[in-house]
Amino acid sequence: MEDFDIEIAGQAPKYSTNVVVDDSRHKEKEEKSKPPEIVGPITIFRYADGLDITLMIFGTIAAVLNGVCLPLMSLVFGEMSDSFVSGCISEESLPSSVNCSQSQVPFEEQMTEFALYYVGIGVTALVFGYLQISFWVLAAARQTKKIRKTFFHAILGQELSWFDSSNSGELNTRLTEDINKINDGIGDKVAQLFQNMSTFTVGIVIGFVKGWKLTLVILSTSPLIVLSAAFCSKMIITLTSKELTAYAKAGAVAEEVLSSVRTVVAFGGQEKEINRYTSKLGEAKNLGIKKAIASKLSVGFLYLIINGCYGLGFWYGTTLILDENTGYSIGTVLAVFFCVTFSSYCLGTAAPHFETFSIARGAAFKVFKIIDQKPTIDSFSSDGHKLDHIKGTLEFNNVQFSYPSRPDVQVLKGLTLKIDCGQTVSLVGSSGCGKSTMVQLLQRFYDPQEGVITVDGHDIKSLNLRHYREFIGVVSQEPVLFGTTIRNNIRYGREDVTDEEIENAAKEANAYDFIMEFPDKFNTLVGERGAQMSGGQKQRIAIARALVRNPKILLLDEATSALDTESESVVQAALEKASKGRTTLVIAHRLSTIRTANVIVAIAGGAVAEVGTHTELMEKRGLYYSLATAQSIKTEDHEESTETITLKDQEEVFPINGLISKRASIKHVPQKEAEEEAAPEEAHLPKVSFLKLFRLNKPEWPFIALGTLAAVISGACHPIFSIIFAKIVTIFSIKDDPERIQHEANIFSITFAVIGGVCFIAWFLQGFLYGRSGEILTMRLRHMAFKAMLRQEISWFDDKKNNTGALTTRLATEAAQIQTATGTRLGVIAQNISSMGLSVIISFIYGWEMTLLILVMAPVLAVTGMLETSALTGFANRDKKELQQAGKVATEAVENIKTVASLTRESTFEQMYEENLQKPYRVFSAITYGAMALGETLTFAPEYAKAKSGAAHLFALFERTPAIDSYSQEGEKPATFKGGLEFREVSFTYSSRPDVPILQGLSLQIERGQTMAFVGSSGCGKSTSVQLLQRFYDPLTGQVLFDGINAKHLNIQWLRSQIGIVSQEPVLFDCSIAENIAYGDNSRNVPLDEIREVAKAANIHSFIEELPEKYNTRVGDKGTQLSGGQKQRIAIARALLRQPKILLLDEATSALDNESEKVVQQALDQARKGRTCIVIAHRLSTVQNADVIVVINNGKIIEQGTHQQLMAKREAYFNLVNAQTQL
């Protein structure tokens, strides 16, 4: 696995820039000296079971018998040529055709006999050809399925530190593309390889028996053929391996961008991302062109050798015939000649099959390497002690830890802490001090470098991992939900849970009411990564999921940070109830939520600073005291009265259930319906003609034209060869003029060599010209598809069919499929047409009766070809859908591996993945490949079928006009923008769930420079209104106005450039901190000084400076190398860099600890000056200074005013504040 790790980790600059350059050169040298990475020819079949082996053995026997047919046919042909020559009277001068009109009965009988031989050989070839392909394809499909399952199992079993240095996008590419390559290489190609080898062996044997002298002369050229094929094959393997790596990197970029599309669009980063993706594709394109040249060169060289060989053979054959003593006739020469040349030729044609097999072995290397890598922390392991029950006494003993991906940053420094069973212990401390790390170590995601962690006195390393994790329930800061129903998400907590238990857990987590108000209740889909739910709803579903496990140890990492006050008070009560009798570890930045803890532990600098109860620590006036005092809410004169209001009164004044609203954000139709809806879309895919495909290659037409010319020339070589061949046969009907015969033979022999030279040049040109145009087309299509995806409106991404997994799978496969049917394929067509056309013309000139008879057979070939195409198109489409579905499951599991591991649901995802794999492997190939034996011309029917299906999907994407076009240049761009905003009678529902209104006639005016706070329960429409301001969606009725201008009339890029956003779960990209901050303004290159300025303003500069690589530190996939608070501050710096007129803060400080929050809050207060600002916050202490506070419920405004005014009113807002001070 080292290589795979190095490749990915290699993205991070380890030293200063100039060292990296030298390092990469050194690495390139190393790579060149390394042998290509490849598995053994037997090892690749390591997943074959008894049935597969039986199928492969029978398939091989059929292939060998099929291979014998060709040399036998040469024998029959030789005998027949002798009959022709002896049965014909020669004319005086050399005729243009030989007159064989005399009717000899024996001659006709002989011909009938030969005809029967031919029919027999043909039928044998058809039957065995069909069997060899069917058996091998079936065996390959079965093995590929096992490889996919095992590979996915291996990925899920890896420890987390491996994921820190691997990229989930790259893994998905391996799972689809690399395994497809294995499938291609171990199926029918192996059968054809055996067929070729059998032809070779039998041919050589017949050659030696019939005429050993001629055989030896012809064989002398064979080493050249074999060597050239071997050399080219090796080159192609090396290039393929590099090309795969380049495409995997591009796939990783696409996956990262598509899964964070809201952030990309909000910051106008589409252009930047498209360029980043295209630059990665560029590397792959150049490698692809080299590969195309190498493969065509080998074919050209083969033709050169074979034609040279023809010349040599006929020249020497003539000598042998003219020598009376040898007993050679023209029939013997032809039989020997064809047997031996076909044999050598078969070695040549075996090369591409061998190459496909080698490519498969190269792809298998990386796949098997991951499969064979045994993780040190193995979640599938059955080893280790399984405790019957645990009490839950936890102890950290002198634990030292740093993350494997950043070994030089020590996170925990000798931390020692004992937690008694049943205790609730709170961990507090500033962001990045090691609180979340402790939670991860407890779940054994990582092992400490020193020290031990024990549960009930057992070192957790000695326990069975899966069994141990079953005792733990986790609710984390950014809860991960999976793209399925609410019921299934809760069921992930425990496999055997009943519906009743699910409902009880939902009630305990205060989620039941809002779930029951969805039309589909527990069967409501939550969207990819839970995107269709508001933050609070996601959090409550995650709590229900943890409770349903009935865990002995409950880990709450900021479990209530995303909840509004109303829900928080109830969920907090639920959590307190849930933690009874359990050991509970709570991490919280809102100290009001942890006052009731048995023990509070303050952590600083990776070690325990203070331990005690709330009262004890407040008296100490140390670290905890300073954190707690930073967080109080001004309740003015109402302090005494607030304390006397009980929760019961509060319910009467402002019913909680009323506030826990019916509105989730976007919701989806039930799964079945969603899948049924996908079907009609297939029907109105645009029809794609070959011309339409071809038009995409327009800029490369000169290359294609020249390539086609080269193809026509190489196609013409065959018919010209047949004329000369016929002439050579007829020479021998000349009687008694050996000199003339020798002279004619010499001329024809030289002509053969010339034809070979012409072929060589033509093939080389084809490789270069078609390779170039094909690779440019693939790159252009991927670029266009990616660009078209980023152009779509946000609601398109909400659709289940367009989730990240499915889109990355489409990017990986569809463009590649189209390339196979254009470029090189076009050459094959041109070559075949030129070959066929010339042959027909020549045949008519020499003998029209015979030609007509043969042409009658042509329609049979054409019809079988058409049947095959139509059958395969259907299968290609269906298979694609199933594999996309499997790709989706895989991406989701790999991206959220932490959650999957802590829920111990690896096997559940494996099962889902497996179910999706069951379907594609219908053995359609068996039915259709029968037609294949009828003519090699049709071999690219399946590719063309796939290309048409891929093209139809791509064109549907290109031609789709988004409702809100991010690339549109239309609309006004006002010279000045003051920052006044207005919602005028805005109503809105999400298109994926039109029956649930989110906003109902919302009207609101925000003056320039004003700070307005939106408060209200989870799902009441606060975040939705922010998304409408960014024009991710348009309102159904009403208008959103900027300085009095309707948002729809403004230029969309201009509009978004006026807005800076910091959201609840900030998305960072897998690049350096500096690049992440610079993402705030994608219209220019941002100087480092400016990045430092905004970092200082967001209180993150000093933290960055402490890192070894400072601003060049990579943040990891989705920012995983940073704590929540650090991510949040980088996101704030990014928003400030835009210097926006409007600042949207959607829960911007919810993830921060008190210390950071206080400073960030000051930074935000500073940033708000002179800007219009909209703040969404559940922690009301952060919004009390707003100019206007608006309370929203069920998509309507129920009250608005300043903090003091609303407190004086003693209504909804008053109750929310009161609930928070009570906590």
mmCIF file of C-alpha atoms in Angstrom, residues 490 502-516 522 536-541 543-544 547 563-575 577 656-661 1017-1018:
data_model
loop_
_atom_site.group_PDB
_atom_site.id
_atom_site.type_symbol
_atom_site.label_atom_id
_atom_site.label_comp_id
_atom_site.label_asym_id
_atom_site.label_seq_id
_atom_site.Cartn_x
_atom_site.Cartn_y
_atom_site.Cartn_z
ATOM 1 C CA ILE A 490 -31.995 5.484 12.990
ATOM 2 C CA ILE A 502 -37.181 3.564 16.584
ATOM 3 C CA GLU A 503 -40.218 5.668 17.433
ATOM 4 C CA ASN A 504 -39.380 5.688 21.141
ATOM 5 C CA ALA A 505 -35.811 6.798 20.406
ATOM 6 C CA ALA A 506 -37.185 9.564 18.169
ATOM 7 C CA LYS A 507 -39.497 10.678 20.986
ATOM 8 C CA GLU A 508 -36.621 10.681 23.463
ATOM 9 C CA ALA A 509 -34.538 12.781 21.097
ATOM 10 C CA ASN A 510 -37.449 15.178 20.587
ATOM 11 C CA ALA A 511 -37.512 14.310 16.879
ATOM 12 C CA TYR A 512 -40.819 12.438 16.770
ATOM 13 C CA ASP A 513 -43.069 15.463 16.281
ATOM 14 C CA PHE A 514 -41.275 16.997 13.343
ATOM 15 C CA ILE A 515 -40.888 13.566 11.684
ATOM 16 C CA MET A 516 -44.623 12.864 11.971
ATOM 17 C CA PHE A 522 -40.321 7.959 9.062
ATOM 18 C CA GLY A 536 -31.274 20.784 14.236
ATOM 19 C CA GLN A 537 -33.302 18.042 12.600
ATOM 20 C CA LYS A 538 -30.139 16.223 11.539
ATOM 21 C CA GLN A 539 -28.786 16.502 15.070
ATOM 22 C CA ARG A 540 -31.947 15.059 16.624
ATOM 23 C CA ILE A 541 -32.032 12.125 14.172
ATOM 24 C CA ILE A 543 -29.273 11.510 18.789
ATOM 25 C CA ALA A 544 -32.113 9.046 18.178
ATOM 26 C CA LEU A 547 -30.025 6.196 21.810
ATOM 27 C CA LEU A 563 -30.136 23.143 18.000
ATOM 28 C CA ASP A 564 -32.232 26.196 18.616
ATOM 29 C CA THR A 565 -32.921 27.070 22.221
ATOM 30 C CA GLU A 566 -36.360 25.573 22.244
ATOM 31 C CA SER A 567 -35.287 22.175 20.971
ATOM 32 C CA GLU A 568 -32.081 22.330 22.952
ATOM 33 C CA SER A 569 -33.810 22.566 26.288
ATOM 34 C CA VAL A 570 -35.931 19.514 25.488
ATOM 35 C CA VAL A 571 -33.094 17.533 23.856
ATOM 36 C CA GLN A 572 -30.836 18.482 26.733
ATOM 37 C CA ALA A 573 -33.429 17.024 29.088
ATOM 38 C CA ALA A 574 -33.615 13.926 26.868
ATOM 39 C CA LEU A 575 -29.821 13.589 26.895
ATOM 40 C CA LYS A 577 -32.340 11.264 30.922
ATOM 41 C CA ILE A 656 -42.826 24.121 22.165
ATOM 42 C CA ASN A 657 -44.447 21.773 19.720
ATOM 43 C CA GLY A 658 -45.658 24.725 17.735
ATOM 44 C CA LEU A 659 -42.137 25.975 17.421
ATOM 45 C CA ILE A 660 -40.572 22.694 16.537
ATOM 46 C CA SER A 661 -41.758 23.241 13.153
ATOM 47 C CA SER A 1017 -36.862 26.797 15.867
ATOM 48 C CA SER A 1018 -35.023 24.383 13.640
#
